Structures are given as C-alpha cells and as structure tokens.
Coordinates of C-alpha atoms in Angstrom, one line a residue:
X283 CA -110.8 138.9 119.0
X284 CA -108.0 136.4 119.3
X285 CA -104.7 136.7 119.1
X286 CA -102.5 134.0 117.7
X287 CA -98.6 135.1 118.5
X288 CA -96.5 133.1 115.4
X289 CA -93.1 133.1 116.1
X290 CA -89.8 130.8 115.1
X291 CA -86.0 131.8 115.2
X292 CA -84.5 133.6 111.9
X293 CA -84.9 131.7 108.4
X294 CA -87.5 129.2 110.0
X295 CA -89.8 130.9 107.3
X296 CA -92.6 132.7 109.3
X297 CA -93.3 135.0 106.9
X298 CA -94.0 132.4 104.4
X299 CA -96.5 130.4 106.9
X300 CA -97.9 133.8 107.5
X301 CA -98.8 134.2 104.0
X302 CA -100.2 130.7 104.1
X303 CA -102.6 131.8 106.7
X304 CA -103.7 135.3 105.1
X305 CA -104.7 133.1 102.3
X306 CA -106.9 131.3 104.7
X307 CA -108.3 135.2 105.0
X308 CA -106.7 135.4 108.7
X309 CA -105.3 138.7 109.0
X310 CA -101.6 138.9 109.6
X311 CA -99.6 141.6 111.8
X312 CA -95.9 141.7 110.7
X313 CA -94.1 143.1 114.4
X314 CA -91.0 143.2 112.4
X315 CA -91.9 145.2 109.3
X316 CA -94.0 147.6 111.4
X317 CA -91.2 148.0 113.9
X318 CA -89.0 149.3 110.4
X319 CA -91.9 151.8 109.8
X320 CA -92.3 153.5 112.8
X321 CA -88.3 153.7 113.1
X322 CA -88.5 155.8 110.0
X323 CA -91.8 157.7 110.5
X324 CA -92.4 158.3 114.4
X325 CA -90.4 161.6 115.3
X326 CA -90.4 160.4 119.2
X327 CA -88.9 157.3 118.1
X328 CA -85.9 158.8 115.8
X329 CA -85.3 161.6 118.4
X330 CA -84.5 158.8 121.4
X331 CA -82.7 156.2 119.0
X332 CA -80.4 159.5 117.7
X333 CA -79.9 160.4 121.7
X334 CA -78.9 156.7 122.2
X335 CA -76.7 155.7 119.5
X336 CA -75.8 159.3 117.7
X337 CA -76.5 161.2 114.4
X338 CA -75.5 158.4 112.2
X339 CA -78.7 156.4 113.6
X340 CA -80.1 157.9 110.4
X341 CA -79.0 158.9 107.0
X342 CA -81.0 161.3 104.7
X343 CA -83.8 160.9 107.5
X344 CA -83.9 157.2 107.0
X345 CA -82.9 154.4 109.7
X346 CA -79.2 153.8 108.9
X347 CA -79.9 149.9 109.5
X348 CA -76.1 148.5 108.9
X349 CA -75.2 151.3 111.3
X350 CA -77.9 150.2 113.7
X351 CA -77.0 146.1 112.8
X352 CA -73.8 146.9 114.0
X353 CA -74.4 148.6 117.4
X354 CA -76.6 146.1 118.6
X355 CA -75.8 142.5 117.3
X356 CA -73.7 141.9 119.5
X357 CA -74.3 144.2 122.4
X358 CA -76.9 142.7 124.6
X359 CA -77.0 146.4 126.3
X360 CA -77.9 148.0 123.2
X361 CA -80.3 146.0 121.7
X362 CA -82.2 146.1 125.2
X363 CA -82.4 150.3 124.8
X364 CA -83.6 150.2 121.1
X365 CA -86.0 147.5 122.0
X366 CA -87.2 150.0 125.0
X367 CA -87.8 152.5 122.6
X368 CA -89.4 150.5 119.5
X369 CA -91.8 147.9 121.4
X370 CA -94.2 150.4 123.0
X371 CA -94.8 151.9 119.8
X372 CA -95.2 148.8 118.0
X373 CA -97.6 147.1 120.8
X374 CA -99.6 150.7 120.8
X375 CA -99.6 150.6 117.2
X376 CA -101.0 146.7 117.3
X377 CA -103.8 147.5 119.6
X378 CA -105.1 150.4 117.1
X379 CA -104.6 147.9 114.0
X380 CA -106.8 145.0 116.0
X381 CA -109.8 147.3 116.7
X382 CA -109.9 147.3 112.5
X383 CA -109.7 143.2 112.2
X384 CA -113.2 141.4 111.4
X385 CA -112.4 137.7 112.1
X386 CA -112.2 134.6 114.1
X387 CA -108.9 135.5 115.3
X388 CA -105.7 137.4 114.1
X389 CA -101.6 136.2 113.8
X390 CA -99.4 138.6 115.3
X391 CA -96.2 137.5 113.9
X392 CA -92.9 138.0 116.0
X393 CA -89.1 136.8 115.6
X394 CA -88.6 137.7 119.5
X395 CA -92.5 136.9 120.7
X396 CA -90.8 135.6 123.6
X397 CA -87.7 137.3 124.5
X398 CA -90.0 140.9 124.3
X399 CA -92.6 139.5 126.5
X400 CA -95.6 139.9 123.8
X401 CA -96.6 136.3 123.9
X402 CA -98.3 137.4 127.4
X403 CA -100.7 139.5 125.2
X404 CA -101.6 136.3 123.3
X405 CA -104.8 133.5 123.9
X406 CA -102.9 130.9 121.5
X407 CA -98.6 130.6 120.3
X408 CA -97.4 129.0 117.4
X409 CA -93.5 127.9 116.6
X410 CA -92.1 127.8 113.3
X411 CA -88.9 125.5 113.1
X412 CA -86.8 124.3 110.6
X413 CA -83.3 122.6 110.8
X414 CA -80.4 124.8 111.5
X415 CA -78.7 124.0 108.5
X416 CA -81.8 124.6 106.4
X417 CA -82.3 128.0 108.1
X418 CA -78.8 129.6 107.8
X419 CA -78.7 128.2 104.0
X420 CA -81.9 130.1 103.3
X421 CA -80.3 133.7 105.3
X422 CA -77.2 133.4 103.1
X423 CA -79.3 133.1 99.8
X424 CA -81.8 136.1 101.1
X425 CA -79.5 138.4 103.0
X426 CA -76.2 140.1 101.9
X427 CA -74.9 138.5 104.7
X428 CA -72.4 136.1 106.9
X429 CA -72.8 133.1 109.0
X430 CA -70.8 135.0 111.7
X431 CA -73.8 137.6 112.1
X432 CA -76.6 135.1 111.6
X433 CA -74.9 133.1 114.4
X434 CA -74.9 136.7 116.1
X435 CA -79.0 137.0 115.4
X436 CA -79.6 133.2 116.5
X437 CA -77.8 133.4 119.9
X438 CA -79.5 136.6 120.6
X439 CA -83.0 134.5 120.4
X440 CA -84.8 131.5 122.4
X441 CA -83.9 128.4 121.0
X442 CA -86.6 126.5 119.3
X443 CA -87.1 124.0 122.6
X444 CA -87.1 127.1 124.8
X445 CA -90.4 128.5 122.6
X446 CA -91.5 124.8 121.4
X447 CA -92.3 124.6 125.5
X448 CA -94.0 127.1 125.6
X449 CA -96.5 127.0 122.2
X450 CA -99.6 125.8 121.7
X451 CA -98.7 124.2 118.2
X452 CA -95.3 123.8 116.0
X453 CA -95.3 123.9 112.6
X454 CA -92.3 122.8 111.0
X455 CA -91.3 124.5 107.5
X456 CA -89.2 122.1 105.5
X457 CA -91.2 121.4 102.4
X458 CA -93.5 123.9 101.1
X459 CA -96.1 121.5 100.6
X460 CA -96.5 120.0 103.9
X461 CA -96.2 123.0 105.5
X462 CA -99.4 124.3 103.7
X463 CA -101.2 121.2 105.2
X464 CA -99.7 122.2 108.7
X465 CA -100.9 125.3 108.1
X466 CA -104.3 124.2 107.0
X467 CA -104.6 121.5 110.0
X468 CA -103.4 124.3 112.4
X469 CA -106.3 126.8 111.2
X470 CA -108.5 124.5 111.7
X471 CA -108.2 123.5 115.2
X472 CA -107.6 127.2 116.5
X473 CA -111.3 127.6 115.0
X474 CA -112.2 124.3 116.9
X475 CA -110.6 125.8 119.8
X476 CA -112.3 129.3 120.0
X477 CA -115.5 128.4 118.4

C-alpha cells in the first residue's frame, strides 16, 4: 500500500482537496483530527500532557484546547514536548488504520508532514498552497480567531517553498473548480506512477 503524505500551511484548504480525493474513493487519514481524539481518549496521553503543562490541560476530562493554544503557540519548547507525546500515538494509530485500507494508495494528511518528520514514512508528497492573503482571510471567517495567532501558527510551519522542494506535486487551491481538476489530474498520475 502507498502512502501519499498531503500537506500545505494553515487555510491552504487540505481538508477540502482531501475530500476531493475520498470522492475519487481514496481513503483519507486526517493526522490532525486523530491527534484531537487520542488527546481526549488515550489515558497515557492525558496523564503525560497533565505532568507537562498541569491540571488545567483538561477540563471535565476533555482537552482544554485554548489552554493548550496558549502554552504552545508561541513556545517552540512546548509545542516540541506535546508533539513528543502526541505523534507516536498518532503514527502507531496510522499503521493499525492502513492494515484496514483496500486501495491503490492512501493520503495521509498532515499540517506539519514535514516539520514532524512523517513525510519519511511516505512513497509520494503533495503541497497544498494558496496565497497568504487568501489563506488568513479564510482562518478569520472559520476560526474565532486573530491574525496575531494565525501569524503565530504560520511561523511555526515550513513555508510553502521549503515543502514545495520537497513534494512530488503542488496543488494550488484558489478556485474550487480548478482545484477539482488538479485533484483529478493529480490522481491520475499517482495511479500512472504506482501502477
């Protein structure tokens, strides 16, 4: 089974080219939203992030994420011990979620593919980008929140050359449209490819 790593900074819209490729009937791992389940359901995980950042990591036994937000934005130190904790779990979880794919290849999606050093688990990368601009406008409209902390989020990721350098294709999410034809065009040649 391959593994396709899709990746792209905040509000470049990899969820929504995800989608677009589940509807192609590729299956779709989200490292994000899996990452937010084991933080509330692993004990192992909620008893190191309580030693590490205190009590109030969790609130009526659910991750306290503005608590969390706050500790690590910006605090390089910090969001390097979370990320110790969380990624084993998650990249243990992925390996028991692969064995149950049937298809020519599976997207493990990522916002930090790169900076976490999972891209190394994967045959093929793909970038989403989008304009800055574009990017922080659609973060104010989806998020309660500022363009202080999504400044905070973007200078804690590779910029889009640093992953652009290192992918195998870029798909660029502007219009909805012609990123369903990117989409479409990039599905095809990773069949080409491991065919």
């Amino acid at each position: 089974m391959k593994i396709v790593g899709l990746t792209g900074g905040i509000g470049s819209g990899k969820t929504t080219v995800a989608k677009q490729f589940q509807a192609l009937g590729i299956p779709v791992y989200i490292a994000d939203e899996e990452a937010k389940k084991l933080m509330n359901r692993s004990k192992i995980i909620k008893r190191k992030l309580i030693a590490l950042f205190g009590d109030e990591a969790y609130k009526d036994n659910t991750l306290n994420r503005p608590f969390l937000a706050d500790k690590i934005f910006n605090n390089a130190e910090n969001l390097e011990k979370m990320n110790a904790v969380v990624h084993p779990k998650v990249a243990s979880h992925f390996k028991n979620w692969l064995k149950k794919q049937i298809a020519p290849y599976v997207l493990k999606e990522s916002a930090i593919l790169f900076e976490n050093g999972a891209y190394k688990d994967c045959d093929l990368i793909i970038t989403v980008t989008a304009p800055l601009e574009l990017r922080k406008k659609r973060l104010l409209k989806r998020d309660n929140t500022t363009l202080e902390k999504i400044q905070a989020i973007i200078n804690n990721q590779w910029s889009d050359e640093s992953k652009i350098s290192k992918s195998h294709f870029v798909i660029t999410n502007k219009d909805l449209e012609e990123t369903k034809q990117q989409v479409q065009l990039t599905h095809n040649k990773i069949v080409n490819l491991i065919a």
